[in-house]
Amino acid sequence: MHGEKPFGAVLIDLRQRGRLTREELAEKSGVSVRAIGDMERGRSRAPQRRTVVALADGLGLTETEREALLAAARTARTARPARAVTVAGTLMPPRSVGDFTGREAELVLLREAAEGAPAGGSTWVVSGPPGCGKTALALKAAADLRERFPDGRFVVDLHGVDGPVDTDEARLRLLKALGVPDRRLAQEDRQGRAGLLRTLLAARACLLVLDNARDEEQIRTLLPADGRSLVLITSRRPLSGLEQVHRLALSEMTQDEAVALLRRILGEERADAEPDAVARVAELCGRLPLALRVAANWLTVRSGRTVGHLVRRLADEERRLGALAAGDMRVEPAFELSYRQLTGQAARMLRLLSLVPGPDMTAAYGAALTGTGVLQAEDVMEELFEAGLLQTTFTGRYQLHDLLRLYARGRLSREEAPGDREGADERLRAWLLETAAVAGRWYRSAPGAPPSSRQGPVPLESAEQARTWLRNEAPSWLAALRAAAHRGEHTRVVETARAMEWFCDLWVHWGHWPEVFRLAAEAAAALDDPYLRAFHLNCLSWALTTCEQRYREGVERADEALAHARRAQDVHQQASALMLAASAHRQLGEVGIAADKALAAVRLSEDADHYEVWPQAMRLYGMALRLLGRAEEALTRHQSIVDFLDAPDCPVSGLVAEVFRAHAYQALGLDHAALGRWREAADHHRRAQEQSRRIGMPHREAEQLLDLGEALIALGETAEARSCLLQVLALGDTAVDKELRAAQRLLDTLPAA
């Protein structure tokens, strides 16, 4: 009847056939006069089905006429083209980056938000550091969601960091794009236009991208209070002052996403020719989308250059930011725009934070670098966070992107006097190593709570706080230790490492103890102190034997330590050297030598009435006896350790005594197992494992769970044995590989559960 007429024309025909004015139809249908007029003139989209049904009821249509009106509305909704908006003199249609890659989780989140919010409406703030792809993500989301927003998709570049667009100007252009005539705009003042925009965005289903927002004030009056429109705001700042918005913080891409983006721009053939180099470029670009695009574009116009050549260009940290340039695309200016907006305090803090050697930090680092209090430093670091130049992790720590770190380091060299740079670096290094030493002393044989007069930016009032700090800040204090060794600060190196004497046994699988004690042994040699040389060579022997299974080198370092300990006339270090050599000899299968050296350590300790090493030496002697077929004698020796520790006047206490007790229980369990006394073996292994878990020694716990599992299998108690072996596997990287393999082998022999 109506052919392919537009919805508005069909509505006019039907209204005129019914001899109704717009006012009369409005009264009968409940749809406003203005809305009917806009629909008939084609100024607004076709209404939703419920509106069409109301109009049909008001017109009193037949079934055929009703279906014609509904069909015209459906056609209008599907046929309406995307709209564009002219903002600040530039035509900016909703577009997407053609080679957009990754960010699948973020896109899914925005899609679900659009589908789950009331009629699709909500406001999202997409924030992150310069170059992380905020705009690309917003434009990709706008393109993907275009069918849900038929009233228009608009992109407004607010130029937040390079000459911000006036809010009134942006609002005026948006109102024009939404079809408000100039005559109406002239009648409204600033407040009236703000209210009109909010009303239109609430009433229509639009998607609005407010790109590159400067701050909350610039955009607050551009947002609808509610309704069907979706607003995506991108900003380097998190815009914390905005209320009733959802937030999506972007950072660098994952390594797989970064490689995929490079491959997409370079082409599969070129990327496949040098896959390792492509992966390395992704890492050197900090997986930052802007840097990845610049690097890939640089290569695409230099077909004669290999990806490996670019790797070599980027490998030099001093030149990396300068090398990340392709035509007018450069990474450094993106950072410069944000840097210029900082206060003097924040700019200096950013420069100094480039000295932090670890991957993340707390406000205490800022305090150490600037010589201020933690709260004052935190305030300044929060300004950097608000500026998008620092990121925060879910643990509350701060992170500085690798490329931003290089930018800040360049600024540091240009803007800080050499003496000021060196002073800040010295303050940070001193704080890290002094704090590490204080924390480590909590775990020495005589527990070392810090003196009450100690004042520092972090609390170390318990062993648990000390353990947490040492682990969390390990990358930084290890780097500080390396720097101190390189600078010849020998006393600082040996004091820091010495404090780790017993903490290291609680974190065997950290992976850096051989390096820590090698640096300390070298520093002790430079100081030519025989006691310190003996002490740190003994620690190095332990690390080589326990952490890296380099048993022969462990013997050699222990023998060196013994010579220096004799020169220093120190019984403790002599006994330690003999005991550590015995431990390595046992692992090498040289059981007789192990027994002799362990017994020598026992006798030396007893003759000198110095018992701090005696429990370890006695345990090793007993273990050697068991391996030599003398299990009953071994059991007697190991029981003597428990009796020694139970004595009221025992000279060993604290953590050290608890560690020795766990070792003794384990040894007794193995002795009973060697004698076929499986119930006694299981009981002792269970006590050893409980003790190790309470102390926090997962590597020992894995050994003891494995031993317990074997004893339970011998007793026929396979259900509990299975549980023990599964617990070994659950310890993962904190267990030694041989224990993991042994646990799996035993599990494979058990009948199906």
CSV table of C-alpha atoms in Angstrom, one decimal, residues 237-446:
chain,number,residue,atom,x,y,z
A,237,ARG,CA,44.0,10.8,34.0
A,238,PRO,CA,41.6,8.5,35.9
A,239,LEU,CA,39.2,11.4,36.4
A,240,SER,CA,38.6,10.3,40.0
A,241,GLY,CA,36.2,13.1,40.7
A,242,LEU,CA,33.5,11.8,38.3
A,243,GLU,CA,30.7,10.0,40.0
A,244,GLN,CA,28.4,7.2,38.7
A,245,VAL,CA,30.8,6.2,36.0
A,246,HIS,CA,32.5,2.9,35.2
A,247,ARG,CA,36.2,2.7,34.9
A,248,LEU,CA,38.6,0.8,32.6
A,249,ALA,CA,42.3,1.3,33.2
A,250,LEU,CA,44.6,0.4,30.3
A,251,SER,CA,48.3,-0.3,30.4
A,252,GLU,CA,50.7,-2.0,28.0
A,253,MET,CA,49.5,-5.0,25.9
A,254,THR,CA,50.3,-8.6,26.8
A,255,GLN,CA,53.4,-10.0,25.0
A,256,ASP,CA,51.2,-12.1,22.7
A,257,GLU,CA,49.1,-9.1,21.8
A,258,ALA,CA,52.1,-7.0,21.1
A,259,VAL,CA,53.7,-9.6,18.9
A,260,ALA,CA,50.3,-10.0,17.1
A,261,LEU,CA,50.2,-6.3,16.4
A,262,LEU,CA,53.7,-6.2,15.0
A,263,ARG,CA,53.0,-9.2,12.8
A,264,ARG,CA,49.8,-7.6,11.5
A,265,ILE,CA,51.6,-4.4,10.5
A,266,LEU,CA,54.8,-6.1,9.2
A,267,GLY,CA,53.1,-8.9,7.4
A,268,GLU,CA,53.2,-12.6,8.2
A,269,GLU,CA,56.1,-13.5,5.8
A,270,ARG,CA,58.5,-10.9,7.2
A,271,ALA,CA,57.5,-11.6,10.8
A,272,ASP,CA,57.9,-15.4,10.3
A,273,ALA,CA,61.4,-14.9,9.0
A,274,GLU,CA,62.6,-13.4,12.4
A,275,PRO,CA,60.1,-14.5,15.1
A,276,ASP,CA,62.6,-14.1,18.0
A,277,ALA,CA,63.5,-10.6,16.8
A,278,VAL,CA,59.9,-9.6,16.5
A,279,ALA,CA,59.3,-10.8,20.1
A,280,ARG,CA,62.3,-8.8,21.3
A,281,VAL,CA,61.0,-5.6,19.6
A,282,ALA,CA,57.8,-6.1,21.5
A,283,GLU,CA,59.7,-6.2,24.7
A,284,LEU,CA,61.9,-3.3,23.9
A,285,CYS,CA,58.8,-1.2,23.1
A,286,GLY,CA,57.5,-2.0,26.5
A,287,ARG,CA,54.5,-3.6,24.7
A,288,LEU,CA,53.1,0.0,24.4
A,289,PRO,CA,50.8,0.2,21.3
A,290,LEU,CA,52.1,3.6,20.2
A,291,ALA,CA,55.7,2.5,20.4
A,292,LEU,CA,54.9,-0.8,18.6
A,293,ARG,CA,53.2,1.1,15.7
A,294,VAL,CA,56.1,3.5,15.4
A,295,ALA,CA,58.6,0.6,15.4
A,296,ALA,CA,56.6,-1.4,12.8
A,297,ASN,CA,56.1,1.6,10.6
A,298,TRP,CA,59.8,2.3,10.7
A,299,LEU,CA,60.4,-1.1,9.4
A,300,THR,CA,57.7,-1.1,6.7
A,301,VAL,CA,59.3,1.8,4.9
A,302,ARG,CA,62.7,0.2,5.1
A,303,SER,CA,62.2,-3.1,3.4
A,304,GLY,CA,65.9,-3.7,3.2
A,305,ARG,CA,66.3,-3.6,7.0
A,306,THR,CA,65.9,-6.7,9.1
A,307,VAL,CA,63.9,-6.8,12.3
A,308,GLY,CA,67.2,-7.7,14.0
A,309,HIS,CA,68.6,-4.4,12.9
A,310,LEU,CA,65.8,-2.6,14.7
A,311,VAL,CA,66.5,-4.7,17.8
A,312,ARG,CA,70.0,-3.5,17.8
A,313,ARG,CA,68.8,0.1,17.5
A,314,LEU,CA,66.4,-0.2,20.3
A,315,ALA,CA,68.8,-2.2,22.6
A,316,ASP,CA,70.7,1.0,23.6
A,317,GLU,CA,68.6,2.5,26.4
A,318,GLU,CA,70.2,5.9,25.8
A,319,ARG,CA,69.0,6.0,22.2
A,320,ARG,CA,65.8,4.0,22.4
A,321,LEU,CA,63.3,6.8,22.7
A,322,GLY,CA,65.0,8.8,19.9
A,323,ALA,CA,64.9,5.6,17.8
A,324,LEU,CA,61.2,5.2,18.3
A,325,ALA,CA,60.3,7.7,15.5
A,326,ALA,CA,58.8,7.1,12.1
A,327,GLY,CA,58.0,10.3,10.1
A,328,ASP,CA,55.9,12.5,12.4
A,329,MET,CA,55.0,9.6,14.6
A,330,ARG,CA,57.2,9.7,17.8
A,331,VAL,CA,56.9,8.3,21.3
A,332,GLU,CA,58.7,11.0,23.2
A,333,PRO,CA,56.4,13.9,22.5
A,334,ALA,CA,53.5,11.9,23.9
A,335,PHE,CA,55.3,11.8,27.2
A,336,GLU,CA,56.4,15.5,26.9
A,337,LEU,CA,52.8,16.7,26.8
A,338,SER,CA,51.9,15.2,30.1
A,339,TYR,CA,55.3,16.1,31.7
A,340,ARG,CA,54.7,19.8,30.9
A,341,GLN,CA,51.5,19.8,32.9
A,342,LEU,CA,53.1,18.6,36.2
A,343,THR,CA,53.9,20.8,39.2
A,344,GLY,CA,57.6,21.3,39.9
A,345,GLN,CA,57.4,18.8,42.8
A,346,ALA,CA,55.8,16.1,40.7
A,347,ALA,CA,58.1,16.6,37.8
A,348,ARG,CA,61.1,16.2,40.1
A,349,MET,CA,59.6,13.1,41.6
A,350,LEU,CA,59.1,11.6,38.2
A,351,ARG,CA,62.7,12.2,37.3
A,352,LEU,CA,64.0,10.7,40.6
A,353,LEU,CA,61.7,7.6,40.3
A,354,SER,CA,63.7,6.7,37.2
A,355,LEU,CA,66.4,5.6,39.7
A,356,VAL,CA,64.3,2.9,41.2
A,357,PRO,CA,65.9,-0.4,40.1
A,358,GLY,CA,62.9,-2.7,40.6
A,359,PRO,CA,59.8,-3.1,38.5
A,360,ASP,CA,57.5,-1.4,41.0
A,361,MET,CA,57.6,0.6,44.2
A,362,THR,CA,55.8,2.0,47.2
A,363,ALA,CA,55.6,5.6,48.5
A,364,ALA,CA,58.6,4.8,50.7
A,365,TYR,CA,60.8,4.8,47.6
A,366,GLY,CA,59.7,8.4,46.8
A,367,ALA,CA,60.4,9.3,50.4
A,368,ALA,CA,63.9,7.9,50.3
A,369,LEU,CA,64.7,9.6,47.0
A,370,THR,CA,63.5,13.0,48.0
A,371,GLY,CA,64.4,12.9,51.7
A,372,THR,CA,60.8,13.6,52.7
A,373,GLY,CA,58.2,11.8,54.7
A,374,VAL,CA,56.1,8.9,53.3
A,375,LEU,CA,52.8,10.8,53.4
A,376,GLN,CA,54.4,13.8,51.6
A,377,ALA,CA,55.9,11.5,49.0
A,378,GLU,CA,52.6,9.7,48.5
A,379,ASP,CA,50.8,12.9,47.8
A,380,VAL,CA,53.3,13.8,45.1
A,381,MET,CA,53.2,10.3,43.6
A,382,GLU,CA,49.4,10.4,43.6
A,383,GLU,CA,49.7,13.5,41.4
A,384,LEU,CA,51.7,11.5,39.0
A,385,PHE,CA,49.1,8.8,39.1
A,386,GLU,CA,46.3,11.3,38.4
A,387,ALA,CA,48.4,12.6,35.5
A,388,GLY,CA,48.6,9.1,34.0
A,389,LEU,CA,52.4,8.8,34.4
A,390,LEU,CA,52.3,6.3,37.3
A,391,GLN,CA,50.1,3.2,37.4
A,392,THR,CA,48.9,1.3,40.4
A,393,THR,CA,48.7,-2.5,40.8
A,394,PHE,CA,46.0,-4.4,42.6
A,395,THR,CA,48.4,-4.7,45.5
A,396,GLY,CA,48.6,-0.9,45.8
A,397,ARG,CA,52.1,-0.5,44.5
A,398,TYR,CA,53.1,2.0,41.9
A,399,GLN,CA,54.6,1.2,38.5
A,400,LEU,CA,56.5,3.3,36.0
A,401,HIS,CA,56.3,2.1,32.4
A,402,ASP,CA,59.7,1.1,31.0
A,403,LEU,CA,59.6,3.8,28.2
A,404,LEU,CA,58.4,6.5,30.7
A,405,ARG,CA,61.3,5.5,32.9
A,406,LEU,CA,63.7,6.1,30.0
A,407,TYR,CA,62.1,9.5,29.4
A,408,ALA,CA,62.3,10.4,33.1
A,409,ARG,CA,65.9,9.3,33.2
A,410,GLY,CA,66.7,11.6,30.2
A,411,ARG,CA,65.0,14.5,32.0
A,412,LEU,CA,67.0,13.6,35.1
A,413,SER,CA,70.3,13.9,33.4
A,414,ARG,CA,69.3,17.2,31.8
A,415,GLU,CA,67.6,18.9,34.7
A,416,GLU,CA,69.3,17.7,37.8
A,417,ALA,CA,72.8,18.6,38.8
A,418,PRO,CA,75.2,15.6,39.0
A,419,GLY,CA,75.6,16.1,42.8
A,420,ASP,CA,71.8,16.0,43.3
A,421,ARG,CA,71.4,12.9,41.1
A,422,GLU,CA,74.1,11.1,43.1
A,423,GLY,CA,72.7,12.2,46.4
A,424,ALA,CA,69.2,10.8,45.5
A,425,ASP,CA,70.7,7.6,44.3
A,426,GLU,CA,72.8,7.2,47.5
A,427,ARG,CA,69.8,7.9,49.7
A,428,LEU,CA,67.8,5.2,47.9
A,429,ARG,CA,70.6,2.6,47.9
A,430,ALA,CA,71.4,3.3,51.6
A,431,TRP,CA,67.7,2.9,52.5
A,432,LEU,CA,67.2,-0.3,50.6
A,433,LEU,CA,70.3,-2.0,52.0
A,434,GLU,CA,69.9,-0.8,55.6
A,435,THR,CA,66.2,-1.8,55.6
A,436,ALA,CA,67.2,-5.2,54.1
A,437,ALA,CA,69.8,-5.7,56.9
A,438,VAL,CA,67.3,-4.8,59.6
A,439,ALA,CA,64.7,-7.1,58.2
A,440,GLY,CA,67.1,-10.0,57.8
A,441,ARG,CA,68.2,-9.7,61.4
A,442,TRP,CA,64.8,-10.8,62.6
A,443,TYR,CA,65.8,-14.3,61.4
A,444,ARG,CA,69.3,-14.6,62.9
A,445,SER,CA,70.0,-17.1,65.7
A,446,ALA,CA,69.5,-14.3,68.3
